Short mmCIF file of C-alpha atoms (C1' of nucleotides) in Angstrom, two decimals:
data_model
loop_
_atom_site.label_atom_id
_atom_site.label_comp_id
_atom_site.label_asym_id
_atom_site.label_seq_id
_atom_site.Cartn_x
_atom_site.Cartn_y
_atom_site.Cartn_z
CA MET A 1 -35.87 -18.96 5.79
CA HIS A 2 -32.11 -19.09 6.04
CA ARG A 3 -30.23 -20.08 2.91
CA PRO A 4 -26.96 -21.91 3.53
CA ARG A 5 -23.96 -19.68 2.85
CA THR A 6 -22.61 -22.16 0.35
CA ALA A 7 -25.13 -20.72 -2.08
CA PHE A 8 -23.65 -17.25 -1.79
CA VAL A 9 -20.10 -18.42 -2.17
CA ILE A 10 -21.15 -20.03 -5.42
CA LEU A 11 -23.01 -16.94 -6.58
CA GLY A 12 -20.06 -14.81 -5.63
CA MET A 13 -17.58 -16.95 -7.50
CA LEU A 14 -19.80 -16.75 -10.55
CA THR A 15 -19.51 -12.97 -10.49
CA VAL A 16 -15.76 -13.47 -10.80
CA GLN A 17 -15.78 -16.11 -13.50
CA ASP A 18 -18.77 -17.37 -15.46
CA PRO A 19 -19.74 -20.05 -16.29
CA LEU A 20 -18.28 -22.59 -13.87
CA SER A 21 -18.98 -26.25 -13.18
CA GLY A 22 -19.13 -27.88 -9.76
CA TYR A 23 -15.63 -29.16 -10.16
CA ASP A 24 -14.30 -25.79 -11.26
CA LEU A 25 -16.09 -24.08 -8.40
CA ARG A 26 -14.46 -26.31 -5.86
CA LYS A 27 -11.04 -25.51 -7.26
CA ALA A 28 -11.73 -21.82 -7.63
CA ILE A 29 -12.97 -21.59 -4.05
CA GLU A 30 -9.98 -23.46 -2.71
CA SER A 31 -7.50 -21.25 -4.51
CA SER A 32 -9.12 -17.92 -3.70
CA VAL A 33 -11.19 -17.78 -0.54
CA GLY A 34 -9.74 -21.10 0.58
CA HIS A 35 -7.82 -19.52 3.44
CA PHE A 36 -10.97 -18.49 5.23
CA TRP A 37 -13.74 -20.50 3.62
CA GLY A 38 -14.09 -24.13 2.59
CA GLU A 39 -16.67 -26.02 0.60
CA SER A 40 -16.92 -29.70 -0.26
CA TYR A 41 -18.45 -31.41 -3.28
CA GLY A 42 -21.15 -32.79 -1.04
CA GLN A 43 -22.30 -29.22 -0.54
CA ILE A 44 -21.60 -27.78 -3.95
CA TYR A 45 -23.44 -30.19 -6.24
CA PRO A 46 -26.75 -30.23 -4.36
CA THR A 47 -26.60 -26.46 -3.98
CA LEU A 48 -26.09 -26.03 -7.71
CA LYS A 49 -29.24 -28.05 -8.30
CA SER A 50 -31.32 -26.04 -5.89
CA LEU A 51 -29.97 -22.71 -7.13
CA ALA A 52 -30.87 -23.73 -10.66
CA ALA A 53 -34.34 -24.81 -9.54
CA GLU A 54 -34.88 -21.35 -8.08
CA GLY A 55 -33.60 -19.59 -11.15
CA LEU A 56 -30.60 -17.95 -9.50
CA ILE A 57 -28.30 -19.77 -11.89
CA VAL A 58 -28.86 -21.48 -15.23
CA PRO A 59 -27.10 -24.48 -16.76
CA SER A 60 -24.80 -23.19 -19.42
CA PRO A 61 -25.72 -24.50 -22.90
CA GLY A 62 -22.10 -25.28 -23.69
CA PRO A 63 -20.61 -28.76 -24.27
CA VAL A 64 -22.94 -30.70 -21.97
CA LYS A 65 -21.44 -34.09 -22.69
CA GLN A 66 -22.10 -35.08 -19.13
CA ARG A 67 -18.71 -33.63 -18.41
CA ARG A 68 -18.24 -30.32 -16.63
CA GLN A 69 -21.78 -29.07 -16.75
CA ALA A 70 -21.28 -25.38 -16.12
CA TYR A 71 -23.69 -22.81 -14.70
CA SER A 72 -24.17 -19.09 -15.19
CA ILE A 73 -25.50 -16.59 -12.71
CA THR A 74 -28.80 -14.88 -13.55
CA ALA A 75 -30.01 -11.38 -12.77
CA ALA A 76 -32.06 -12.84 -9.93
CA GLY A 77 -28.90 -14.52 -8.69
CA ARG A 78 -27.05 -11.22 -8.61
CA ASP A 79 -29.91 -9.65 -6.72
CA ALA A 80 -29.91 -12.41 -4.12
CA LEU A 81 -26.15 -12.08 -3.68
CA GLN A 82 -26.34 -8.34 -3.32
CA GLN A 83 -29.03 -8.60 -0.69
CA TRP A 84 -27.03 -11.08 1.29
CA LEU A 85 -23.89 -8.98 1.10
CA ALA A 86 -25.74 -6.08 2.69
CA LEU A 87 -26.88 -8.19 5.64
CA PRO A 88 -24.87 -7.89 8.86
CA PHE A 89 -22.17 -10.51 9.08
CA THR A 90 -22.13 -13.04 11.88
CA ASN A 91 -19.16 -14.41 13.74
CA ASP A 92 -19.72 -18.11 13.68
CA PRO A 93 -18.73 -19.96 16.85
CA PRO A 94 -14.96 -19.77 17.02
CA ARG A 95 -13.08 -23.02 17.21
CA ASN A 96 -9.38 -22.98 17.64
CA GLU A 97 -8.03 -26.30 18.79
CA PHE A 98 -4.53 -24.98 19.17
CA LEU A 99 -5.64 -22.35 21.65
CA LEU A 100 -7.62 -24.96 23.51
CA LYS A 101 -4.58 -27.17 23.91
CA LEU A 102 -2.46 -24.21 24.91
CA PHE A 103 -4.99 -23.12 27.49
CA PHE A 104 -4.86 -26.54 29.15
CA GLY A 105 -1.12 -26.79 28.58
CA ARG A 106 -0.40 -27.36 32.23
CA GLU A 107 -2.07 -30.77 32.00
CA ALA A 108 -0.13 -31.80 28.91
CA PRO A 109 2.86 -34.15 28.89
CA ALA A 110 6.21 -32.37 29.03
CA GLY A 111 7.19 -30.89 25.68
CA ALA A 112 3.82 -31.36 24.03
CA THR A 113 2.85 -27.72 24.20
CA ALA A 114 6.21 -26.54 22.90
CA ALA A 115 5.88 -28.98 20.01
CA HIS A 116 2.47 -27.57 19.17
CA LEU A 117 3.90 -24.09 19.19
CA VAL A 118 6.70 -25.06 16.84
CA GLU A 119 4.17 -26.60 14.51
CA LEU A 120 1.94 -23.54 14.65
CA ASN A 121 4.86 -21.32 13.74
CA ARG A 122 5.71 -23.59 10.86
CA ARG A 123 2.18 -23.39 9.49
CA ASN A 124 2.03 -19.65 9.96
CA ARG A 125 5.37 -19.07 8.26
CA SER A 126 4.21 -21.14 5.31
CA SER A 127 0.88 -19.33 5.16
CA LEU A 128 2.51 -15.94 5.38
CA GLU A 129 4.93 -16.73 2.63
CA GLN A 130 2.10 -17.90 0.41
CA LEU A 131 -0.07 -14.87 1.15
CA GLU A 132 2.75 -12.45 0.51
CA GLN A 133 3.50 -14.17 -2.76
CA ILE A 134 -0.09 -13.70 -3.83
CA GLN A 135 0.01 -10.10 -2.69
CA SER A 136 3.00 -9.36 -4.85
CA LEU A 137 1.66 -11.10 -7.93
CA ALA A 138 -2.03 -10.26 -7.77
CA PRO A 139 -1.89 -6.68 -9.06
CA LYS A 140 -0.21 -7.69 -12.31
CA LEU A 141 -2.22 -10.87 -12.79
CA ASN A 142 -5.51 -9.08 -12.20
CA ALA A 143 -4.74 -5.68 -13.67
CA GLY A 144 -8.01 -3.97 -14.49
CA ASN A 145 -10.07 -6.54 -12.61
CA PRO A 146 -12.67 -4.56 -10.65
CA HIS A 147 -12.59 -7.13 -7.84
CA LEU A 148 -8.90 -6.50 -7.24
CA PRO A 149 -9.12 -3.77 -4.56
CA TYR A 150 -11.37 -5.96 -2.43
CA TRP A 151 -9.15 -8.96 -2.88
CA LEU A 152 -6.17 -6.96 -1.75
CA MET A 153 -7.99 -5.80 1.34
CA THR A 154 -8.96 -9.35 2.18
CA LEU A 155 -5.40 -10.43 1.68
CA GLY A 156 -4.24 -7.59 3.88
CA LEU A 157 -6.19 -8.82 6.87
CA GLY A 158 -4.95 -12.35 6.40
CA ILE A 159 -1.38 -11.16 6.28
CA ALA A 160 -1.75 -8.84 9.24
CA MET A 161 -3.24 -11.54 11.45
CA THR A 162 -0.87 -14.27 10.36
CA ARG A 163 2.11 -12.02 10.92
CA ALA A 164 0.86 -11.09 14.36
CA ALA A 165 0.32 -14.74 15.23
CA LEU A 166 3.79 -15.63 14.02
CA GLU A 167 5.45 -12.87 16.00
CA TRP A 168 3.56 -13.96 19.07
CA GLY A 169 4.54 -17.57 18.41
CA GLU A 170 8.24 -16.85 18.15
CA ARG A 171 8.19 -14.64 21.22
CA THR A 172 6.24 -17.23 23.20
CA LEU A 173 8.42 -20.12 22.16
CA LEU A 174 11.45 -18.38 23.62
CA GLU A 175 9.46 -17.81 26.77
CA LEU A 176 8.57 -21.50 26.98
CA GLU A 177 12.14 -22.57 26.39
CA SER A 178 13.68 -20.31 28.99
CA PRO A 179 13.50 -21.74 32.50
CA ALA A 180 10.45 -20.48 34.30
CA PRO A 181 11.13 -18.23 37.30
CA ASP A 182 8.65 -20.31 39.23
CA ALA A 183 9.61 -23.97 39.63
CA GLU A 184 6.14 -25.07 38.56
CA THR A 185 6.88 -25.37 34.86
CA GLN A 186 9.92 -27.28 33.79
CA PRO A 187 12.07 -26.05 30.90
CA VAL A 188 11.75 -27.85 27.62
CA THR A 189 14.21 -28.36 24.81
CA ARG A 190 13.01 -27.19 21.47
CA PRO A 191 11.92 -30.04 19.19
CA THR A 192 13.32 -30.06 15.68
CA ALA A 193 10.95 -28.37 13.29
CA MET B 1 -12.83 -43.92 17.25
CA HIS B 2 -12.87 -40.13 17.39
CA ARG B 3 -14.20 -38.61 20.57
CA PRO B 4 -15.89 -35.24 20.15
CA ARG B 5 -13.76 -32.42 21.47
CA THR B 6 -16.52 -31.29 23.77
CA ALA B 7 -15.43 -34.12 26.05
CA PHE B 8 -11.93 -32.71 26.38
CA VAL B 9 -13.09 -29.20 27.05
CA ILE B 10 -15.14 -30.58 29.90
CA LEU B 11 -12.26 -32.66 31.22
CA GLY B 12 -9.97 -29.66 30.92
CA MET B 13 -12.31 -27.39 32.81
CA LEU B 14 -12.54 -29.97 35.56
CA THR B 15 -8.78 -29.78 36.03
CA VAL B 16 -9.27 -26.08 36.73
CA GLN B 17 -12.25 -26.37 39.03
CA ASP B 18 -13.79 -29.51 40.44
CA PRO B 19 -16.57 -30.50 40.77
CA LEU B 20 -18.75 -28.69 38.25
CA SER B 21 -22.30 -29.19 37.01
CA GLY B 22 -23.47 -28.87 33.42
CA TYR B 23 -24.76 -25.41 34.08
CA ASP B 24 -21.54 -24.32 35.77
CA LEU B 25 -19.50 -25.81 32.94
CA ARG B 26 -21.35 -23.82 30.37
CA LYS B 27 -20.71 -20.61 32.28
CA ALA B 28 -17.10 -21.47 33.02
CA ILE B 29 -16.42 -22.27 29.37
CA GLU B 30 -18.06 -19.08 28.19
CA SER B 31 -16.07 -16.91 30.53
CA SER B 32 -12.68 -18.51 29.97
CA VAL B 33 -12.15 -20.20 26.63
CA GLY B 34 -15.27 -18.55 25.27
CA HIS B 35 -13.32 -16.33 22.92
CA PHE B 36 -12.09 -19.26 20.90
CA TRP B 37 -14.34 -22.14 21.86
CA GLY B 38 -18.06 -22.52 22.37
CA GLU B 39 -20.24 -25.26 23.76
CA SER B 40 -24.01 -25.49 24.13
CA TYR B 41 -26.11 -27.33 26.67
CA GLY B 42 -27.21 -29.72 23.98
CA GLN B 43 -23.61 -30.88 23.80
CA ILE B 44 -22.65 -30.63 27.42
CA TYR B 45 -25.35 -32.66 29.13
CA PRO B 46 -25.18 -35.74 26.87
CA THR B 47 -21.39 -35.64 27.01
CA LEU B 48 -21.44 -35.59 30.79
CA LYS B 49 -23.56 -38.73 30.71
CA SER B 50 -21.27 -40.57 28.35
CA LEU B 51 -18.11 -39.47 30.16
CA ALA B 52 -19.59 -40.76 33.39
CA ALA B 53 -20.55 -44.02 31.72
CA GLU B 54 -16.95 -44.49 30.67
CA GLY B 55 -15.59 -43.65 34.06
CA LEU B 56 -13.73 -40.51 33.02
CA ILE B 57 -15.81 -38.47 35.43
CA VAL B 58 -17.96 -39.38 38.42
CA PRO B 59 -21.11 -37.72 39.76
CA SER B 60 -20.13 -35.82 42.84
CA PRO B 61 -21.88 -37.10 45.99
CA GLY B 62 -22.67 -33.55 47.12
CA PRO B 63 -26.17 -32.06 47.46
CA VAL B 64 -27.84 -34.06 44.69
CA LYS B 65 -31.26 -32.58 45.14
CA GLN B 66 -31.81 -32.82 41.43
CA ARG B 67 -30.33 -29.37 41.30
CA ARG B 68 -26.82 -28.79 40.02
CA GLN B 69 -25.60 -32.33 39.83
CA ALA B 70 -21.84 -31.86 39.73
CA TYR B 71 -19.14 -34.14 38.38
CA SER B 72 -15.51 -34.78 39.27
CA ILE B 73 -12.73 -35.87 36.98
CA THR B 74 -11.17 -39.29 37.63
CA ALA B 75 -7.61 -40.50 37.15
CA ALA B 76 -8.72 -42.15 33.92
CA GLY B 77 -10.18 -38.83 32.87
CA ARG B 78 -6.88 -37.07 33.44
CA ASP B 79 -5.12 -39.73 31.43
CA ALA B 80 -7.50 -39.33 28.52
CA LEU B 81 -7.09 -35.58 28.60
CA GLN B 82 -3.32 -35.82 28.71
CA GLN B 83 -3.26 -38.16 25.74
CA TRP B 84 -5.45 -35.86 23.72
CA LEU B 85 -3.36 -32.82 24.57
CA ALA B 86 -0.29 -34.55 23.15
CA LEU B 87 -2.02 -35.27 19.82
CA PRO B 88 -1.27 -32.89 16.95
CA PHE B 89 -3.83 -30.12 16.74
CA THR B 90 -5.97 -29.70 13.66
CA ASN B 91 -7.09 -26.50 12.02
CA ASP B 92 -10.78 -26.97 11.53
CA PRO B 93 -12.22 -25.60 8.30
CA PRO B 94 -12.00 -21.82 8.59
CA ARG B 95 -15.19 -19.86 8.24
CA ASN B 96 -15.04 -16.11 8.32
CA GLU B 97 -18.17 -14.53 6.98
CA PHE B 98 -16.78 -11.03 7.22
CA LEU B 99 -13.87 -11.89 4.95
CA LEU B 100 -16.25 -13.55 2.54
CA LYS B 101 -18.37 -10.43 2.28
CA LEU B 102 -15.30 -8.28 1.93
CA PHE B 103 -13.91 -10.48 -0.81
CA PHE B 104 -17.10 -10.06 -2.83
CA GLY B 105 -17.38 -6.42 -1.83
CA ARG B 106 -17.47 -5.23 -5.39
CA GLU B 107 -20.91 -6.81 -5.79
CA ALA B 108 -22.30 -5.25 -2.64
CA PRO B 109 -24.58 -2.23 -2.52
CA ALA B 110 -22.75 1.05 -2.00
CA GLY B 111 -21.71 1.57 1.60
CA ALA B 112 -22.42 -1.96 2.74
CA THR B 113 -18.79 -2.99 2.89
CA ALA B 114 -17.75 0.13 4.74
CA ALA B 115 -20.52 -0.48 7.23
CA HIS B 116 -19.26 -4.02 7.81
CA LEU B 117 -15.80 -2.68 8.38
CA VAL B 118 -17.02 -0.17 10.94
CA GLU B 119 -18.86 -2.93 12.72
CA LEU B 120 -15.83 -5.21 12.67
CA ASN B 121 -13.71 -2.48 14.21
CA ARG B 122 -16.31 -1.93 16.87
CA ARG B 123 -16.32 -5.60 17.80
CA ASN B 124 -12.55 -5.79 17.78
CA ARG B 125 -12.16 -2.70 19.93
CA SER B 126 -14.58 -4.16 22.43
CA SER B 127 -12.82 -7.53 22.39
CA LEU B 128 -9.43 -5.97 22.78
CA GLU B 129 -10.53 -3.87 25.70
CA GLN B 130 -12.00 -6.92 27.39
CA LEU B 131 -8.92 -9.06 26.77
CA GLU B 132 -6.57 -6.40 28.05
CA GLN B 133 -8.68 -6.01 31.14
CA ILE B 134 -8.39 -9.71 31.82
CA GLN B 135 -4.67 -9.56 31.15
CA SER B 136 -4.18 -6.88 33.73
CA LEU B 137 -6.31 -8.53 36.40
CA ALA B 138 -5.49 -12.20 35.89
CA PRO B 139 -2.11 -12.31 37.62
CA LYS B 140 -3.50 -11.01 40.89
CA LEU B 141 -6.74 -12.97 40.74
CA ASN B 142 -4.93 -16.21 39.95
CA ALA B 143 -1.75 -15.73 41.92
CA GLY B 144 -0.23 -19.13 42.54
CA ASN B 145 -2.54 -20.87 40.11
CA PRO B 146 -0.38 -23.26 38.09
CA HIS B 147 -2.55 -22.76 35.01
CA LEU B 148 -1.80 -19.05 34.97
CA PRO B 149 1.24 -19.01 32.64
CA TYR B 150 -0.68 -20.93 29.99
CA TRP B 151 -3.69 -18.70 30.34
CA LEU B 152 -1.52 -15.65 29.85
CA MET B 153 0.02 -17.12 26.72
CA THR B 154 -3.42 -17.87 25.32
CA LEU B 155 -4.51 -14.38 26.13
CA GLY B 156 -1.41 -13.04 24.46
CA LEU B 157 -2.27 -14.58 21.12
CA GLY B 158 -5.82 -13.33 21.31
CA ILE B 159 -4.61 -9.82 22.03
CA ALA B 160 -1.95 -9.89 19.33
CA MET B 161 -4.36 -11.04 16.65
CA THR B 162 -7.19 -8.75 17.68
CA ARG B 163 -4.85 -5.77 17.77
CA ALA B 164 -3.53 -6.62 14.33
CA ALA B 165 -7.05 -6.97 12.98
CA LEU B 166 -8.05 -3.65 14.50
CA GLU B 167 -5.04 -1.82 13.09
CA TRP B 168 -5.77 -3.30 9.70
CA GLY B 169 -9.41 -2.34 10.03
CA GLU B 170 -8.70 1.29 10.82
CA ARG B 171 -6.14 1.56 8.07
CA THR B 172 -8.48 -0.06 5.57
CA LEU B 173 -11.45 2.05 6.49
CA LEU B 174 -9.49 5.19 5.65
CA GLU B 175 -8.56 3.58 2.37
CA LEU B 176 -12.20 2.82 1.60
CA GLU B 177 -13.30 6.34 2.49
CA SER B 178 -10.71 8.09 0.40
CA PRO B 179 -11.65 8.35 -3.26
CA ALA B 180 -10.18 5.48 -5.24
CA PRO B 181 -7.53 6.44 -7.78
CA ASP B 182 -9.35 4.30 -10.28
CA ALA B 183 -12.88 5.39 -11.06
CA GLU B 184 -14.19 1.86 -10.61
CA THR B 185 -14.96 2.15 -6.90
CA GLN B 186 -16.96 5.09 -5.70
CA PRO B 187 -16.08 6.83 -2.45
CA VAL B 188 -18.29 6.13 0.53
CA THR B 189 -19.14 8.26 3.49
CA ARG B 190 -18.46 6.67 6.82
CA PRO B 191 -21.60 5.38 8.54
CA THR B 192 -22.09 6.35 12.15
CA ALA B 193 -20.78 3.67 14.45
"C1'" DC C 1 -49.05 -19.75 47.46
"C1'" DG C 2 -47.72 -18.64 42.88
"C1'" DT C 3 -44.82 -16.67 39.74
"C1'" DG C 4 -40.43 -16.11 37.57
"C1'" DG C 5 -36.24 -17.65 36.58
"C1'" DC C 6 -32.92 -21.42 37.39
"C1'" DA C 7 -31.14 -25.91 36.01
"C1'" DT C 8 -31.52 -29.96 33.51
"C1'" DG C 9 -32.66 -32.43 29.78
"C1'" DT C 10 -34.24 -33.94 24.97
"C1'" DA C 11 -35.88 -34.05 20.05
"C1'" DA C 12 -35.38 -32.41 15.76
"C1'" DA C 13 -33.34 -29.95 12.27
"C1'" DC C 14 -29.30 -28.34 10.04
"C1'" DG C 15 -25.04 -27.56 7.80
"C1'" DG C 16 -21.34 -29.99 6.60
"C1'" DT C 17 -17.91 -33.85 5.75
"C1'" DT C 18 -16.80 -38.45 4.41
"C1'" DA C 19 -16.95 -42.28 1.83
"C1'" DC C 20 -18.51 -44.44 -1.74
"C1'" DA C 21 -20.48 -45.29 -6.49
"C1'" DT C 22 -20.46 -44.41 -11.29
"C1'" DG C 23 -19.50 -43.12 -15.82
"C1'" DA C 24 -16.59 -40.48 -18.91
"C1'" DT C 25 -12.21 -39.21 -20.65
"C1'" DT C 26 -7.51 -39.18 -21.29
"C1'" DT C 27 -3.03 -41.71 -21.63
"C1'" DA C 28 -0.15 -45.42 -22.28
"C1'" DT D 1 -8.10 -51.56 -25.11
"C1'" DA D 2 -6.43 -51.22 -20.30
"C1'" DA D 3 -5.40 -48.29 -16.60
"C1'" DA D 4 -5.60 -44.10 -14.42
"C1'" DT D 5 -7.74 -40.06 -13.24
"C1'" DC D 6 -11.40 -36.78 -13.96
"C1'" DA D 7 -15.97 -35.18 -12.88
"C1'" DT D 8 -20.31 -35.81 -11.02
"C1'" DG D 9 -23.28 -37.37 -7.84
"C1'" DT D 10 -25.34 -39.43 -3.52
"C1'" DA D 11 -26.14 -41.64 1.04
"C1'" DA D 12 -24.90 -41.89 5.57
"C1'" DC D 13 -23.05 -40.07 9.38
"C1'" DC D 14 -21.59 -36.50 12.68
"C1'" DG D 15 -21.25 -32.71 15.65
"C1'" DT D 16 -23.85 -28.86 16.85
"C1'" DT D 17 -27.57 -25.55 17.50
"C1'" DT D 18 -32.27 -24.55 18.39
"C1'" DA D 19 -36.38 -24.94 20.46
"C1'" DC D 20 -38.95 -26.88 23.51
"C1'" DA D 21 -40.39 -29.49 27.82
"C1'" DT D 22 -40.06 -30.10 32.62
"C1'" DG D 23 -39.47 -29.66 37.35
"C1'" DC D 24 -37.19 -27.16 41.08
"C1'" DC D 25 -36.27 -23.34 43.92
"C1'" DA D 26 -36.24 -18.52 45.73
"C1'" DC D 27 -38.83 -14.71 46.53
"C1'" DG D 28 -42.87 -11.58 46.47
#
DNA sequence: CGTGGCATGTAAACGGTTACATGATTTA
DNA sequence: TAAATCATGTAACCGTTTACATGCCACG
């Protein structure tokens, strides 16, 4: 009774560009929703088959030389997507390994936690840069695209959260580096990023 | 060669409080790292068995009346935990269903996206309130606890990100409610929270 | 006593990733 | 035509959740 969400990502991507093959879908997903949603070939290809069997997509009649068999969304597919979009969203069980290691930081070898923090900041800086780049280019690249306002909103949340995480990370790193008032935690020299 | 992370959460919790039973662990996890890490009984009980078999924990000799069999961490267990804490952390594949539905918002029925946004804000407000409560009480409740500084840092990131998400959410809701400059998106009345 | 909920445990299903296999196509 | 890489596909495994089974204990 519960269709895997992979199906809806595929249907959604097909409302953006149509037709698309499994290979194209993977790339399109990675380069658009990739920051907050991932799909692997092992999921995509079987899902394409089952979606086609149910009539939510149809194999595109194009150059079917066994290479890049593309699919198009059907009216039934759009209906199914629309229904799903209206359903309440669920927070799937959160899993943040960084936070876990930070939480148990007292048990870690000296310097390990600070190193993690440096690495987190590095990743966040890189992410933020990338997201802001997209934000600045998207309006021109997608001028007139009716999806654009929603994409910009999505981007906005990603940027807001990444920026907040980065600010926290830089603040906290200073805190870790400065000698603790209590003698319990020993000061740590900052590893080279 | 790759031990499930459930094992390390358990070991970590046992450095905070020892001994603990499976039932206690579940509750302790939920009420501490629960905001960014979840574990179910189906994971906990088998893991306890295998950790005990490897000598990383030992069944506590306490009141073993078949009720609340508790376990203690061993020196080997602490070693294993410490080693794992020093390993680079991995970002597991991100999965944010809200962002997915927002991204495809153009295909959603009228009002659905705004309703999701209202709901997200509700959840974030509630989370934030809870986290700030913990932040204000933790120092007194855990005075002298050597884990405390790390817990406060963890909390700090949670608060920073939740606050950023909430600010974004309130800003964006206004944006969604106000008539779009382009005629493509129709204005939506705010659902009752 | 007996009923309800507490605590432990397990089996099965599920979503998902990984690793591998295979042919087709480009390029050198 | 040889080598590389593209594109599709599949099988096996893995961690996790869900649902269920079971006995224990406190309390009416």
